[in-house]
Tab-separated table of C-alpha atoms and ligand atoms in Angstrom:
chain	number	residue	atom	x	y	z
A	1	MET	CA	-30.427	-52.677	7.386
A	2	TYR	CA	-29.727	-49.973	5.499
A	3	GLN	CA	-27.635	-48.676	2.716
A	4	PHE	CA	-26.939	-45.719	1.107
A	5	LYS	CA	-24.602	-44.135	-1.417
A	6	ARG	CA	-24.308	-40.962	-1.358
A	7	SER	CA	-23.521	-39.015	1.157
A	8	ILE	CA	-26.117	-36.460	1.260
A	9	ASP	CA	-28.672	-38.855	1.941
A	10	LEU	CA	-27.249	-40.566	4.727
A	11	LYS	CA	-26.144	-37.123	6.337
A	12	LYS	CA	-30.352	-36.526	5.700
A	13	HIS	CA	-30.904	-39.740	8.028
A	14	LEU	CA	-28.342	-39.409	10.999
A	15	GLU	CA	-30.147	-36.025	11.528
A	16	LEU	CA	-33.304	-37.543	11.933
A	17	VAL	CA	-31.714	-40.413	14.059
A	18	ARG	CA	-29.941	-37.104	16.044
A	19	LYS	CA	-32.849	-35.188	16.465
A	20	SER	CA	-34.776	-38.976	18.382
A	21	GLY	CA	-31.567	-38.884	20.881
A	22	LYS	CA	-30.087	-42.136	19.880
A	23	THR	CA	-26.576	-42.114	20.468
A	24	ILE	CA	-24.639	-42.736	17.162
A	25	GLY	CA	-20.987	-45.799	17.041
A	26	PHE	CA	-19.474	-45.412	13.735
A	27	VAL	CA	-17.018	-48.153	12.196
A	28	PRO	CA	-15.130	-47.443	8.946
A	29	THR	CA	-13.626	-49.796	7.127
A	30	MET	CA	-12.564	-50.043	3.797
A	31	GLY	CA	-14.215	-53.643	3.484
A	32	ALA	CA	-13.280	-56.911	3.132
A	33	LEU	CA	-14.350	-57.686	6.197
A	34	HIS	CA	-13.334	-60.101	8.804
A	35	ASN	CA	-13.950	-61.155	12.669
A	36	GLY	CA	-11.791	-58.135	13.151
A	37	HIS	CA	-14.138	-56.185	12.220
A	38	LEU	CA	-17.161	-57.347	13.277
A	39	SER	CA	-15.825	-56.757	17.241
A	40	LEU	CA	-15.602	-53.042	16.226
A	41	ILE	CA	-19.405	-53.192	15.178
A	42	GLN	CA	-20.191	-55.307	18.331
A	43	ALA	CA	-18.411	-52.729	20.579
A	44	ALA	CA	-20.501	-50.365	19.109
A	45	LYS	CA	-23.637	-52.207	19.247
A	46	GLN	CA	-22.565	-52.995	22.825
A	47	ASN	CA	-22.114	-48.903	23.025
A	48	THR	CA	-24.387	-46.958	21.191
A	49	ASP	CA	-27.640	-46.888	19.621
A	50	VAL	CA	-27.189	-46.878	16.379
A	51	VAL	CA	-24.015	-48.391	14.274
A	52	VAL	CA	-23.013	-47.354	10.949
A	53	CYS	CA	-19.829	-48.958	9.154
A	54	SER	CA	-19.456	-47.159	6.160
A	55	ILE	CA	-16.806	-49.368	3.735
A	56	PHE	CA	-15.039	-47.071	1.750
A	57	VAL	CA	-11.796	-47.980	-0.154
A	58	ASN	CA	-9.779	-45.647	-0.507
A	59	PRO	CA	-7.867	-44.261	-2.979
A	60	THR	CA	-5.438	-40.761	-1.000
A	61	GLN	CA	-4.369	-43.661	1.898
A	62	PHE	CA	-2.580	-45.752	-0.644
A	63	ASN	CA	1.391	-44.454	-1.704
A	64	ASP	CA	1.302	-47.631	-3.944
A	65	PRO	CA	-0.578	-47.714	-6.600
A	66	LYS	CA	-0.032	-52.049	-6.971
A	67	ASP	CA	-1.209	-51.817	-3.572
A	68	TYR	CA	-4.510	-50.303	-4.077
A	69	GLU	CA	-4.731	-51.757	-7.221
A	70	LYS	CA	-4.428	-55.334	-6.081
A	71	TYR	CA	-6.703	-53.625	-2.239
A	72	PRO	CA	-9.726	-56.835	-2.179
A	73	ILE	CA	-12.567	-55.768	-2.881
A	74	THR	CA	-15.187	-58.393	-1.691
A	75	ILE	CA	-18.634	-56.202	-0.939
A	76	GLU	CA	-21.349	-59.068	-1.324
A	77	ALA	CA	-20.131	-61.162	1.271
A	78	ASP	CA	-19.208	-57.573	3.784
A	79	ILE	CA	-22.648	-56.169	3.206
A	80	LYS	CA	-24.195	-61.100	4.215
A	81	LYS	CA	-22.012	-60.137	7.563
A	82	LEU	CA	-22.845	-57.037	8.511
A	83	ASN	CA	-26.663	-57.615	8.532
A	84	ASP	CA	-25.579	-61.158	9.910
A	85	VAL	CA	-24.340	-59.037	13.242
A	86	SER	CA	-27.625	-56.137	12.446
A	87	THR	CA	-25.489	-53.767	11.941
A	88	ASP	CA	-27.536	-51.331	11.494
A	89	ILE	CA	-26.559	-48.887	8.351
A	90	VAL	CA	-24.404	-49.245	5.917
A	91	PHE	CA	-22.044	-46.244	4.183
A	92	LEU	CA	-20.836	-47.153	0.500
A	93	PRO	CA	-19.828	-43.647	-1.646
A	94	ALA	CA	-18.257	-43.148	-4.119
A	95	VAL	CA	-14.086	-41.596	-4.771
A	96	ASP	CA	-16.816	-38.780	-6.577
A	97	ASP	CA	-18.845	-38.459	-3.684
A	98	MET	CA	-16.134	-38.296	-0.466
A	99	TYR	CA	-13.422	-36.334	-2.730
A	100	PRO	CA	-15.506	-34.200	-4.995
A	101	GLU	CA	-12.533	-31.120	-5.373
A	102	GLY	CA	-10.458	-34.063	-6.906
A	103	LEU	CA	-8.097	-36.715	-5.114
A	104	ASP	CA	-4.471	-34.120	-5.184
A	105	GLY	CA	-6.223	-31.609	-2.377
A	106	ASN	CA	-4.296	-29.150	-0.667
A	107	ILE	CA	-5.424	-30.080	3.026
A	108	HIS	CA	-3.159	-30.860	5.627
A	109	TYR	CA	-2.759	-31.935	8.910
A	110	ASP	CA	0.066	-31.366	11.704
A	111	PHE	CA	0.557	-35.367	12.946
A	112	GLY	CA	4.002	-33.393	13.799
A	113	ASP	CA	6.720	-36.598	14.348
A	114	LEU	CA	3.453	-39.257	14.654
A	115	GLU	CA	3.760	-38.823	10.319
A	116	THR	CA	7.300	-40.306	10.061
A	117	ILE	CA	7.876	-42.380	12.166
A	118	LEU	CA	7.111	-46.883	11.806
A	119	GLU	CA	4.121	-46.178	8.926
A	120	GLY	CA	5.153	-43.115	8.369
A	121	LYS	CA	8.949	-43.664	6.838
A	122	PHE	CA	7.665	-46.366	4.627
A	123	ARG	CA	4.507	-45.084	3.818
A	124	PRO	CA	4.570	-41.017	3.275
A	125	GLY	CA	1.165	-39.429	2.165
A	126	HIS	CA	-1.254	-42.452	4.484
A	127	PHE	CA	-1.476	-41.004	6.921
A	128	GLN	CA	-2.719	-37.291	5.341
A	129	GLY	CA	-4.958	-39.578	3.032
A	130	VAL	CA	-6.546	-41.669	6.582
A	131	GLY	CA	-7.367	-37.625	8.050
A	132	ARG	CA	-8.404	-36.506	4.900
A	133	ILE	CA	-11.046	-39.376	4.457
A	134	VAL	CA	-11.478	-39.488	7.940
A	135	HIS	CA	-11.934	-35.909	9.352
A	136	LYS	CA	-14.950	-36.321	5.546
A	137	LEU	CA	-16.400	-39.397	7.342
A	138	LEU	CA	-17.153	-37.633	10.417
A	139	ASP	CA	-18.114	-35.018	8.866
A	140	ILE	CA	-20.865	-36.921	7.345
A	141	VAL	CA	-21.347	-38.908	10.536
A	142	GLN	CA	-21.323	-37.365	12.942
A	143	PRO	CA	-20.844	-39.814	15.540
A	144	SER	CA	-20.112	-40.038	19.426
A	145	LYS	CA	-18.497	-42.487	19.453
A	146	LEU	CA	-15.789	-43.856	16.749
A	147	PHE	CA	-14.700	-47.255	17.655
A	148	MET	CA	-11.303	-48.805	15.568
A	149	GLY	CA	-8.679	-51.680	16.297
A	150	GLN	CA	-6.046	-51.784	18.261
A	151	LYS	CA	-3.794	-53.664	15.183
A	152	ASP	CA	-3.846	-50.080	13.300
A	153	LEU	CA	-2.418	-48.408	16.520
A	154	GLN	CA	-0.229	-46.033	14.803
A	155	GLN	CA	-3.574	-45.054	12.680
A	156	CYS	CA	-5.459	-45.411	16.202
A	157	LEU	CA	-3.232	-42.483	17.751
A	158	ILE	CA	-3.003	-40.550	14.618
A	159	VAL	CA	-7.264	-40.127	14.411
A	160	ARG	CA	-7.047	-39.585	18.359
A	161	LYS	CA	-4.409	-36.421	17.160
A	162	LEU	CA	-6.603	-34.777	14.245
A	163	LEU	CA	-9.955	-35.710	16.972
A	164	LYS	CA	-8.130	-32.673	18.575
A	165	ILE	CA	-7.754	-30.801	15.594
A	166	ILE	CA	-10.573	-30.742	14.148
A	167	HIS	CA	-11.326	-29.955	17.632
A	168	SER	CA	-14.437	-32.993	17.500
A	169	SER	CA	-15.994	-33.943	19.634
A	170	THR	CA	-16.260	-38.249	18.644
A	171	GLU	CA	-14.883	-40.042	21.545
A	172	LEU	CA	-12.384	-43.110	20.219
A	173	ILE	CA	-12.262	-46.100	21.507
A	174	VAL	CA	-9.123	-48.071	20.462
A	175	CYS	CA	-10.529	-52.158	20.595
A	176	PRO	CA	-8.183	-55.338	21.032
A	177	THR	CA	-6.587	-56.863	18.139
A	178	GLU	CA	-8.638	-59.982	17.137
A	179	ARG	CA	-5.924	-62.674	16.542
A	180	GLU	CA	-6.297	-66.351	14.017
A	181	PRO	CA	-6.133	-69.140	16.305
A	182	ASP	CA	-1.931	-69.695	15.758
A	183	GLY	CA	-1.756	-65.594	17.052
A	184	LEU	CA	-1.719	-63.763	13.719
A	185	ALA	CA	-3.200	-60.791	13.431
A	186	MET	CA	-6.342	-60.983	11.587
A	187	SER	CA	-5.816	-58.307	8.214
A	188	SER	CA	-7.447	-58.518	4.912
A	189	ARG	CA	-4.797	-58.417	3.636
A	190	ASN	CA	-3.775	-62.081	5.233
A	191	VAL	CA	-6.255	-63.489	2.243
A	192	ARG	CA	-3.460	-63.030	-0.371
A	193	LEU	CA	-0.873	-64.957	1.612
A	194	SER	CA	0.107	-68.190	-0.094
A	195	PRO	CA	-1.411	-71.433	1.935
A	196	ALA	CA	2.974	-71.240	2.692
A	197	ALA	CA	3.598	-67.362	3.828
A	198	ARG	CA	0.007	-67.984	5.872
A	199	LYS	CA	1.399	-70.755	8.032
A	200	LYS	CA	4.688	-68.302	8.301
A	201	ALA	CA	3.304	-65.420	8.902
A	202	THR	CA	2.652	-66.344	12.598
A	203	ALA	CA	6.007	-65.415	13.436
A	204	ILE	CA	5.095	-61.749	13.091
A	205	TYR	CA	3.329	-62.914	17.242
A	206	GLN	CA	6.570	-64.255	17.655
A	207	GLU	CA	8.694	-62.050	17.777
A	208	LEU	CA	6.392	-59.376	19.550
A	209	ASN	CA	5.723	-61.781	22.351
A	210	ALA	CA	9.821	-63.117	22.652
A	211	ILE	CA	9.699	-58.887	22.818
A	212	LYS	CA	7.822	-58.890	25.874
A	213	ASN	CA	9.270	-61.512	27.241
A	214	SER	CA	12.424	-59.902	27.477
A	215	PHE	CA	10.994	-56.871	29.502
A	216	GLY	CA	12.352	-55.789	32.479
A	217	LYS	CA	16.472	-57.118	31.228
A	218	GLY	CA	17.962	-53.596	30.755
A	219	LEU	CA	20.030	-53.410	27.954
A	220	LEU	CA	18.239	-57.091	26.409
A	221	PHE	CA	15.318	-55.194	26.332
A	222	MET	CA	16.053	-53.475	23.678
A	223	GLU	CA	18.730	-56.038	22.084
A	224	SER	CA	14.956	-58.271	21.396
A	225	ALA	CA	13.932	-55.824	18.567
A	226	TYR	CA	17.172	-56.558	16.249
A	227	GLU	CA	16.918	-60.306	17.765
A	228	ALA	CA	13.120	-59.830	16.531
A	229	VAL	CA	14.305	-58.471	12.491
A	230	ASP	CA	16.816	-61.187	12.179
A	231	HIS	CA	14.681	-64.441	13.475
A	232	LEU	CA	12.661	-62.975	11.073
A	233	LYS	CA	14.670	-62.257	7.722
A	234	ALA	CA	16.196	-65.439	8.370
A	235	GLN	CA	12.364	-67.649	7.736
A	236	GLY	CA	12.213	-65.765	4.174
A	237	PHE	CA	10.058	-62.418	5.561
A	238	ASP	CA	11.483	-58.769	4.857
A	239	PRO	CA	10.833	-56.886	7.694
A	240	GLU	CA	10.545	-53.483	7.557
A	241	TYR	CA	10.821	-51.974	11.616
A	242	ALA	CA	10.720	-54.523	14.706
A	243	ASP	CA	11.056	-51.311	17.719
A	244	ILE	CA	9.882	-50.767	20.498
A	245	LEU	CA	8.476	-46.836	21.661
A	246	ALA	CA	6.655	-44.919	24.425
A	247	LEU	CA	3.880	-43.396	23.904
A	248	LYS	CA	4.487	-40.107	25.108
A	249	ASP	CA	1.949	-37.306	24.456
A	250	ASP	CA	-0.487	-38.875	22.661
A	251	THR	CA	2.808	-40.002	19.974
A	252	LEU	CA	4.974	-42.839	20.117
A	253	VAL	CA	8.941	-42.093	20.808
A	254	PRO	CA	11.417	-44.910	20.568
A	255	LEU	CA	12.454	-46.136	24.275
A	256	ASP	CA	16.033	-45.747	24.977
A	257	GLN	CA	16.798	-46.211	27.858
A	258	PRO	CA	15.443	-48.548	30.764
A	259	ALA	CA	11.046	-48.338	30.679
A	260	THR	CA	9.810	-46.736	34.126
A	261	ASP	CA	6.928	-47.889	35.443
A	262	ASP	CA	4.191	-44.943	34.442
A	263	MET	CA	5.584	-45.889	31.207
A	264	VAL	CA	3.428	-46.906	28.665
A	265	VAL	CA	5.388	-49.183	26.030
A	266	VAL	CA	4.818	-50.844	22.794
A	267	ALA	CA	6.705	-53.330	20.735
A	268	ALA	CA	5.879	-52.639	16.782
A	269	ILE	CA	6.553	-54.902	13.711
A	270	ALA	CA	6.158	-54.436	10.015
A	271	ALA	CA	7.715	-57.274	7.108
A	272	TRP	CA	7.063	-58.415	4.077
A	273	LEU	CA	6.531	-62.185	3.488
A	274	ASP	CA	5.006	-63.016	-0.180
A	275	GLY	CA	4.570	-60.234	-1.705
A	276	VAL	CA	2.401	-58.984	1.857
A	277	ARG	CA	3.036	-56.572	4.189
A	278	LEU	CA	2.048	-57.123	7.465
A	279	ILE	CA	2.225	-55.560	10.647
A	280	ASP	CA	1.047	-56.056	14.387
A	281	ASN	CA	2.210	-54.371	17.766
A	282	ILE	CA	2.105	-55.636	21.493
A	283	ILE	CA	1.046	-53.864	24.369
A	284	ILE	CA	3.686	-54.947	26.523
A	285	GLN	CA	2.868	-52.318	29.438
A	286	GLY	CA	0.567	-50.026	30.158
A	287	LYS	CA	-2.696	-48.844	28.861
A	288	LEU	CA	-3.284	-47.291	25.843
B	301	PAF	O1	-8.414	-49.293	8.303
B	301	PAF	C1	-8.959	-48.711	7.497
B	301	PAF	O2	-9.025	-49.720	6.744
B	301	PAF	C2	-8.810	-47.293	6.822
B	301	PAF	O3	-7.120	-46.419	7.072
B	301	PAF	C3	-9.749	-46.548	7.446
B	301	PAF	C4	-9.745	-46.268	9.084
B	301	PAF	C5	-10.958	-47.184	7.418
B	301	PAF	C6	-9.426	-45.238	6.477
B	301	PAF	O4	-9.795	-45.144	5.468
């Protein structure tokens, strides 16, 4: 596996890859890799010739400085995992390399309402930071396909919008969420849960399934989201949202009426447990 620390060197290398007619698959990450990330690498390997994985804890997408400071860093283990699944290239840039202009850039992407609902409501500025770094990484890697996980559904939709805004020819492939045996969505933040909280954490997925199971039961279906909040509170979670949404024109809108058959319907939950913020979602009907 090749390791690049400087974007200029990676760019040069990838120019040769492209010239040789090979396609490039790209998996951007912030490290602390788990099987969810590795499933993205596998998908990239199946669909493209050369797979690049970036590891960069992006400071501009953390609205909470404490979250940035506490973000788990496990570079040695990450490199081993990437090697074990035969990743071709790992890119490990420094902050100065990615942000030569400084962190307070004046670029702004118009993501519309998608930026201010769900995660955006609780993490102001987060998606501008994601857009900024993904744009930079895409400029460097210029992949034919970009692989991201459905666990961060809103992020996937933001990136889909970004690709349109910047007229990119890169195709976004959204891969299914990888789960622990008890249903908890794999996440780099899970390692910060105490053993007791880790046991409880599966309740989020259970509530998402309860919402899904009430689908088709008219208004009860909408109420199931309020119930999910109550159930999570009763178990010691501090929920930020439990919402049922429909995908419309590449954005998510609250579903405030019974769904029709042609709608893509999703449920999404964010909740704090043991000082750790957990998010998850489930597709109730349709395909992304
Ligand atoms: O999902 C992540 O790990 C990050 O938001 C991403 C896409 C790598 C951008 O920093």
